[in-house]
Amino acid sequence: MSETIRLDYRDDYAVVTLNRPERLNSFNAEMHETLSARLDDAAASSARALLLTGEGRGFCAGQDLQDRNVERGAGEPDLGDSLERYYNPLIRRLRGLDIPVVCAVNGVAAGAGANIALACDIVLAARSASFIQAFCKIGLVPDSGGTWILPRLVGTARATGLALLGEKLSAERAEAWGLIWRCVDDDALSGEAHALARHLAAQPTSGLALIKRAFRGSLHNTLDQQLDLERDLQRAAGRTVDYREGVAAFVEKRKPVFKGR
Ligand code: T3D
């Protein structure tokens, strides 16, 4: 049986690929457990950036609904338990990673699949890809952080429309709305996503981790609290080897060589 999650290393970054293309990479329990283990592996490695993508024509269609079909013999599910056990730890994990996380949305991203993509730091999408808050169509609530991130990214009016209507949002419109970083031509997606991950991995990644921490704080901090946080993070950034190297390279008019320390 092929691995439902692939983990590869390129240069200084890790590539995690959702790999159940026959079900549009929708999640079952085994896939969640394997993804969790592969993210552990990537976090423990020397990788300085992570690229998340999907195999085949879809990125991820959320929960595998075959496993939820009570009419066809699946047990009565406790969806709260499923979120507690799988989806919530996954989102916390992705949001909590110190290294930059790029998501290459290669095709449709539906249900939890859409919100897993949106939990990443920089989201690129193929022009033919789309985002669907499909939950409302089967009587569910957007999960995997959807009700938190959508209003923050696109405002309440658009978030509510997306969540209550479950309409397909094209990658182009997702970019125009500020839901994602960029929409690119289908045949350029892989090249651009890898180039971005490679670029990020060569940057002062300890500084990038502090930037991520600053933005995480800003979502609930007052201006005063955020100014204090910036002071503390800048103090830490100013003590990194990479900061010293960045300043030296600037003054010496040469290209910096960052180590992520
Ligand atoms: O349950 C819990 O643990 C709680 C957490 C829930 C989180 C969630 O994500 S709930 C939302 C679940 N996802 C959906 O509701 C999306 C369902 N899928 C679709 O609406 C459509 O497939 C898409 C819009 C994503 C794509 O449409 P299309 O026309 O491009 O493809 P398709 O023909 O519908 O799908 C291709 C195949 O993938 C097909 O299988 P087949 O007929 O070729 O054998 C289809 O059944 C399968 N597939 C797609 N999505 C799922 C799926 N199989 C199982 N589960 C899926 N989610």
Short mmCIF file of C-alpha atoms and ligand atoms in Angstrom, two decimals:
data_model
loop_
_atom_site.label_atom_id
_atom_site.label_comp_id
_atom_site.label_asym_id
_atom_site.label_seq_id
_atom_site.Cartn_x
_atom_site.Cartn_y
_atom_site.Cartn_z
CA MET A 1 0.00 0.00 0.00
CA SER A 2 1.37 3.45 -0.86
CA GLU A 3 2.00 5.98 1.93
CA THR A 4 -0.94 8.34 2.44
CA ILE A 5 1.55 11.06 3.40
CA ARG A 6 4.89 11.49 1.71
CA LEU A 7 7.78 13.36 3.30
CA ASP A 8 10.75 14.35 1.15
CA TYR A 9 13.68 16.63 1.80
CA ARG A 10 15.04 19.04 -0.83
CA ASP A 11 17.97 21.32 -0.13
CA ASP A 12 17.09 22.83 3.27
CA TYR A 13 13.31 22.34 3.21
CA ALA A 14 10.84 19.52 3.74
CA VAL A 15 7.97 18.64 1.41
CA VAL A 16 4.85 17.00 2.81
CA THR A 17 2.43 15.62 0.23
CA LEU A 18 -1.11 14.47 0.98
CA ASN A 19 -1.34 11.28 -1.03
CA ARG A 20 -4.82 9.74 -1.36
CA PRO A 21 -5.60 11.20 -4.78
CA GLU A 22 -8.43 8.73 -5.51
CA ARG A 23 -10.42 10.44 -2.69
CA LEU A 24 -9.09 13.91 -3.42
CA ASN A 25 -6.73 13.50 -0.42
CA SER A 26 -9.61 13.49 2.05
CA PHE A 27 -8.61 12.51 5.57
CA ASN A 28 -9.16 9.25 7.37
CA ALA A 29 -7.74 8.37 10.78
CA GLU A 30 -4.69 6.62 9.37
CA MET A 31 -3.81 9.65 7.27
CA HIS A 32 -4.12 11.97 10.28
CA GLU A 33 -1.83 9.74 12.31
CA THR A 34 0.74 9.50 9.53
CA LEU A 35 0.64 13.27 8.92
CA SER A 36 1.19 13.93 12.61
CA ALA A 37 4.22 11.58 12.62
CA ARG A 38 5.66 13.12 9.43
CA LEU A 39 5.27 16.65 10.85
CA ASP A 40 7.14 15.46 13.94
CA ASP A 41 9.90 14.13 11.67
CA ALA A 42 10.09 17.37 9.68
CA ALA A 43 10.14 19.53 12.84
CA ALA A 44 12.93 17.42 14.32
CA SER A 45 14.99 17.58 11.11
CA SER A 46 17.29 20.37 9.99
CA ALA A 47 14.67 21.57 7.47
CA ARG A 48 14.31 25.37 7.57
CA ALA A 49 11.00 25.59 5.69
CA LEU A 50 8.09 23.28 4.93
CA LEU A 51 6.04 22.93 1.77
CA LEU A 52 2.61 21.28 2.00
CA THR A 53 0.80 20.13 -1.14
CA GLY A 54 -1.51 17.44 -2.50
CA GLU A 55 -1.08 14.64 -5.03
CA GLY A 56 -3.35 14.46 -8.06
CA ARG A 57 -6.08 16.86 -9.12
CA GLY A 58 -7.17 17.95 -5.64
CA PHE A 59 -5.43 19.48 -2.64
CA CYS A 60 -7.72 18.03 0.03
CA ALA A 61 -11.50 17.42 0.27
CA GLY A 62 -11.56 17.50 4.09
CA GLN A 63 -12.88 14.57 6.07
CA ASP A 64 -13.38 11.28 4.18
CA LEU A 65 -17.17 11.07 4.20
CA GLN A 66 -17.14 7.36 3.34
CA ASP A 67 -15.94 6.84 6.91
CA ARG A 68 -18.92 8.84 8.19
CA ASN A 69 -21.67 7.09 6.27
CA VAL A 70 -23.81 5.61 9.02
CA GLU A 71 -26.28 4.30 6.42
CA ARG A 72 -23.48 2.12 5.06
CA GLY A 73 -22.33 0.72 8.38
CA ALA A 74 -19.97 3.37 9.77
CA GLY A 75 -20.53 3.71 13.53
CA GLU A 76 -22.29 6.82 14.88
CA PRO A 77 -19.38 9.30 14.94
CA ASP A 78 -18.54 11.78 17.69
CA LEU A 79 -17.32 14.65 15.55
CA GLY A 80 -16.20 16.63 18.59
CA ASP A 81 -13.91 13.75 19.42
CA SER A 82 -12.59 13.72 15.86
CA LEU A 83 -11.77 17.43 16.07
CA GLU A 84 -10.19 17.06 19.49
CA ARG A 85 -8.11 14.11 18.41
CA TYR A 86 -7.11 15.02 14.85
CA TYR A 87 -8.07 18.32 13.27
CA ASN A 88 -7.41 20.67 16.19
CA PRO A 89 -3.94 19.30 16.95
CA LEU A 90 -3.12 19.50 13.24
CA ILE A 91 -4.05 23.18 13.02
CA ARG A 92 -2.25 23.98 16.27
CA ARG A 93 0.76 22.14 14.92
CA LEU A 94 0.84 23.96 11.60
CA ARG A 95 0.29 27.37 13.22
CA GLY A 96 2.85 26.65 15.92
CA LEU A 97 5.72 25.57 13.67
CA ASP A 98 8.68 27.93 13.92
CA ILE A 99 9.77 27.32 10.33
CA PRO A 100 7.85 29.05 7.52
CA VAL A 101 5.13 26.88 5.99
CA VAL A 102 4.21 27.29 2.33
CA CYS A 103 1.05 25.65 1.01
CA ALA A 104 0.74 24.85 -2.70
CA VAL A 105 -2.97 24.34 -3.33
CA ASN A 106 -2.84 22.24 -6.47
CA GLY A 107 -6.61 21.73 -6.87
CA VAL A 108 -9.85 21.88 -4.95
CA ALA A 109 -9.52 22.54 -1.20
CA ALA A 110 -12.84 21.73 0.47
CA GLY A 111 -14.08 21.52 4.04
CA ALA A 112 -11.23 21.04 6.49
CA GLY A 113 -8.95 20.85 3.44
CA ALA A 114 -9.54 24.55 2.75
CA ASN A 115 -8.88 25.56 6.34
CA ILE A 116 -5.76 23.41 6.64
CA ALA A 117 -4.39 25.32 3.64
CA LEU A 118 -5.34 28.65 5.23
CA ALA A 119 -3.50 27.70 8.44
CA CYS A 120 -0.22 27.82 6.51
CA ASP A 121 1.93 30.96 6.39
CA ILE A 122 2.00 31.57 2.65
CA VAL A 123 -0.63 30.05 0.39
CA LEU A 124 -0.09 29.74 -3.35
CA ALA A 125 -2.88 28.26 -5.45
CA ALA A 126 -3.09 26.98 -9.00
CA ARG A 127 -5.42 29.05 -11.17
CA SER A 128 -7.76 26.05 -11.55
CA ALA A 129 -7.88 25.44 -7.79
CA SER A 130 -10.80 26.49 -5.62
CA PHE A 131 -11.73 26.88 -1.97
CA ILE A 132 -15.04 25.56 -0.66
CA GLN A 133 -16.38 25.86 2.88
CA ALA A 134 -18.37 22.71 2.14
CA PHE A 135 -19.45 22.09 5.75
CA CYS A 136 -22.85 23.81 5.49
CA LYS A 137 -23.88 21.46 2.68
CA ILE A 138 -23.82 18.48 5.04
CA GLY A 139 -25.10 20.26 8.13
CA LEU A 140 -21.73 20.98 9.74
CA VAL A 141 -19.89 24.02 11.04
CA PRO A 142 -16.61 25.21 9.49
CA ASP A 143 -13.83 23.66 11.55
CA SER A 144 -10.05 23.42 11.51
CA GLY A 145 -9.94 27.08 12.51
CA GLY A 146 -12.23 28.24 9.68
CA THR A 147 -14.49 30.36 11.87
CA TRP A 148 -11.41 32.03 13.32
CA ILE A 149 -9.32 32.64 10.23
CA LEU A 150 -11.96 33.49 7.63
CA PRO A 151 -13.29 36.71 9.23
CA ARG A 152 -9.72 37.75 9.97
CA LEU A 153 -8.62 37.27 6.37
CA VAL A 154 -11.63 38.47 4.39
CA GLY A 155 -13.95 40.23 6.87
CA THR A 156 -17.23 39.10 8.37
CA ALA A 157 -19.45 39.68 5.32
CA ARG A 158 -17.39 37.50 2.99
CA ALA A 159 -16.62 34.92 5.69
CA THR A 160 -20.32 34.55 6.47
CA GLY A 161 -21.22 34.23 2.78
CA LEU A 162 -18.57 31.58 2.25
CA ALA A 163 -19.63 29.61 5.33
CA LEU A 164 -23.41 29.80 4.85
CA LEU A 165 -23.46 29.27 1.09
CA GLY A 166 -20.59 26.81 0.64
CA GLU A 167 -19.97 28.20 -2.84
CA LYS A 168 -16.81 27.48 -4.74
CA LEU A 169 -14.35 30.40 -4.51
CA SER A 170 -11.88 30.46 -7.41
CA ALA A 171 -8.17 30.85 -6.71
CA GLU A 172 -8.20 34.16 -8.58
CA ARG A 173 -10.97 35.53 -6.40
CA ALA A 174 -9.30 34.09 -3.28
CA GLU A 175 -6.23 36.17 -4.15
CA ALA A 176 -8.32 39.26 -4.91
CA TRP A 177 -10.08 38.90 -1.55
CA GLY A 178 -6.82 38.51 0.36
CA LEU A 179 -7.57 34.93 1.40
CA ILE A 180 -4.31 33.70 -0.11
CA TRP A 181 -0.94 35.15 -1.07
CA ARG A 182 -1.01 34.42 -4.81
CA CYS A 183 -2.75 32.54 -7.59
CA VAL A 184 -0.41 31.24 -10.31
CA ASP A 185 -0.82 29.37 -13.58
CA ASP A 186 -1.30 25.65 -13.04
CA ASP A 187 1.92 24.61 -14.71
CA ALA A 188 3.89 27.21 -12.70
CA LEU A 189 2.57 26.21 -9.26
CA SER A 190 5.05 23.51 -8.36
CA GLY A 191 8.08 25.50 -9.58
CA GLU A 192 6.98 28.66 -7.78
CA ALA A 193 6.12 26.85 -4.54
CA HIS A 194 9.46 25.04 -4.45
CA ALA A 195 11.33 28.25 -5.29
CA LEU A 196 9.53 30.02 -2.45
CA ALA A 197 10.27 27.25 0.07
CA ARG A 198 13.92 27.18 -1.06
CA HIS A 199 14.14 30.98 -0.75
CA LEU A 200 12.60 31.00 2.75
CA ALA A 201 14.90 28.18 3.91
CA ALA A 202 17.91 30.31 2.98
CA GLN A 203 16.70 33.35 4.95
CA PRO A 204 17.44 34.20 8.62
CA THR A 205 14.85 31.64 9.74
CA SER A 206 15.23 32.30 13.46
CA GLY A 207 14.17 35.88 12.67
CA LEU A 208 11.29 34.59 10.55
CA ALA A 209 10.14 32.46 13.50
CA LEU A 210 10.07 35.61 15.64
CA ILE A 211 8.04 37.44 12.98
CA LYS A 212 5.52 34.57 13.05
CA ARG A 213 5.36 34.83 16.83
CA ALA A 214 4.75 38.59 16.60
CA PHE A 215 1.81 38.13 14.23
CA ARG A 216 0.36 35.37 16.39
CA GLY A 217 0.44 37.77 19.33
CA SER A 218 -1.06 40.67 17.38
CA LEU A 219 -4.30 38.75 16.83
CA HIS A 220 -5.30 39.25 20.46
CA ASN A 221 -2.94 41.91 21.85
CA THR A 222 -3.60 45.59 22.43
CA LEU A 223 -1.17 48.05 20.78
CA ASP A 224 0.65 48.46 24.10
CA GLN A 225 1.02 44.72 24.55
CA GLN A 226 2.18 44.37 20.96
CA LEU A 227 4.80 47.10 21.37
CA ASP A 228 6.15 45.23 24.40
CA LEU A 229 6.16 41.99 22.44
CA GLU A 230 8.03 43.64 19.54
CA ARG A 231 10.62 44.93 22.02
CA ASP A 232 11.15 41.44 23.44
CA LEU A 233 11.27 39.73 20.07
CA GLN A 234 13.62 42.35 18.63
CA ARG A 235 15.90 41.87 21.61
CA ALA A 236 16.01 38.15 20.81
CA ALA A 237 16.44 38.80 17.07
CA GLY A 238 19.33 41.17 17.75
CA ARG A 239 21.19 38.37 19.50
CA THR A 240 21.07 35.92 16.57
CA VAL A 241 24.07 34.96 14.49
CA ASP A 242 21.99 35.75 11.41
CA TYR A 243 21.41 39.36 12.44
CA ARG A 244 25.12 39.85 12.89
CA GLU A 245 25.74 38.25 9.50
CA GLY A 246 23.01 40.35 7.83
CA VAL A 247 24.52 43.60 9.10
CA ALA A 248 28.09 42.53 8.25
CA ALA A 249 27.08 41.46 4.73
CA PHE A 250 25.28 44.77 4.17
CA VAL A 251 28.27 46.81 5.30
CA GLU A 252 30.71 44.67 3.32
CA LYS A 253 28.43 44.83 0.25
CA ARG A 254 28.26 41.02 -0.13
CA LYS A 255 25.54 38.38 -0.10
CA PRO A 256 24.70 37.19 3.42
CA VAL A 257 24.96 33.51 4.33
CA PHE A 258 22.34 32.77 6.95
CA LYS A 259 22.40 29.74 9.22
CA GLY A 260 19.01 29.97 10.91
CA ARG A 261 20.64 30.68 14.28
O1 T3D B 1 -16.08 14.09 10.35
C1 T3D B 1 -15.30 14.72 11.12
O2 T3D B 1 -14.30 14.16 11.60
C2 T3D B 1 -15.57 16.15 11.38
C3 T3D B 1 -14.70 16.99 10.54
C4 T3D B 1 -15.11 17.38 9.34
C5 T3D B 1 -14.21 18.14 8.45
C6 T3D B 1 -14.73 18.22 7.03
O3 T3D B 1 -13.90 18.40 6.17
S1 T3D B 1 -16.40 18.07 6.70
C7 T3D B 1 -16.47 18.39 4.94
C8 T3D B 1 -16.15 17.14 4.17
N1 T3D B 1 -15.90 17.41 2.77
C9 T3D B 1 -16.86 17.69 1.91
O4 T3D B 1 -18.01 17.82 2.23
C10 T3D B 1 -16.46 17.79 0.46
C11 T3D B 1 -17.02 16.63 -0.32
N2 T3D B 1 -16.54 16.64 -1.69
C12 T3D B 1 -17.08 17.44 -2.60
O5 T3D B 1 -17.95 18.25 -2.36
C13 T3D B 1 -16.53 17.30 -3.99
O6 T3D B 1 -15.90 16.06 -4.12
C14 T3D B 1 -15.52 18.41 -4.35
C15 T3D B 1 -16.25 19.74 -4.52
C16 T3D B 1 -14.43 18.54 -3.31
C17 T3D B 1 -14.86 18.05 -5.69
O7 T3D B 1 -15.86 17.80 -6.66
P1 T3D B 1 -15.45 17.11 -8.04
O8 T3D B 1 -16.68 17.07 -8.88
O9 T3D B 1 -14.25 17.80 -8.58
O10 T3D B 1 -14.96 15.63 -7.65
P2 T3D B 1 -15.86 14.40 -7.19
O11 T3D B 1 -16.23 13.59 -8.38
O12 T3D B 1 -16.93 14.85 -6.30
O13 T3D B 1 -14.80 13.58 -6.31
C18 T3D B 1 -13.81 12.74 -6.89
C19 T3D B 1 -13.76 11.47 -6.07
O14 T3D B 1 -13.33 11.80 -4.76
C20 T3D B 1 -15.13 10.83 -5.94
O15 T3D B 1 -14.95 9.43 -5.81
P3 T3D B 1 -15.42 8.45 -7.04
O16 T3D B 1 -16.86 8.73 -7.29
O17 T3D B 1 -14.54 8.86 -8.19
O18 T3D B 1 -15.12 7.09 -6.51
C21 T3D B 1 -15.61 11.38 -4.61
O19 T3D B 1 -16.57 10.56 -3.99
C22 T3D B 1 -14.32 11.38 -3.82
N3 T3D B 1 -14.38 12.35 -2.74
C23 T3D B 1 -14.35 13.69 -2.83
N4 T3D B 1 -14.46 14.23 -1.62
C24 T3D B 1 -14.55 13.21 -0.76
C25 T3D B 1 -14.51 12.01 -1.46
N5 T3D B 1 -14.59 10.81 -0.87
C26 T3D B 1 -14.74 10.82 0.47
N6 T3D B 1 -14.79 11.94 1.22
C27 T3D B 1 -14.69 13.16 0.66
N7 T3D B 1 -14.70 14.27 1.41
#
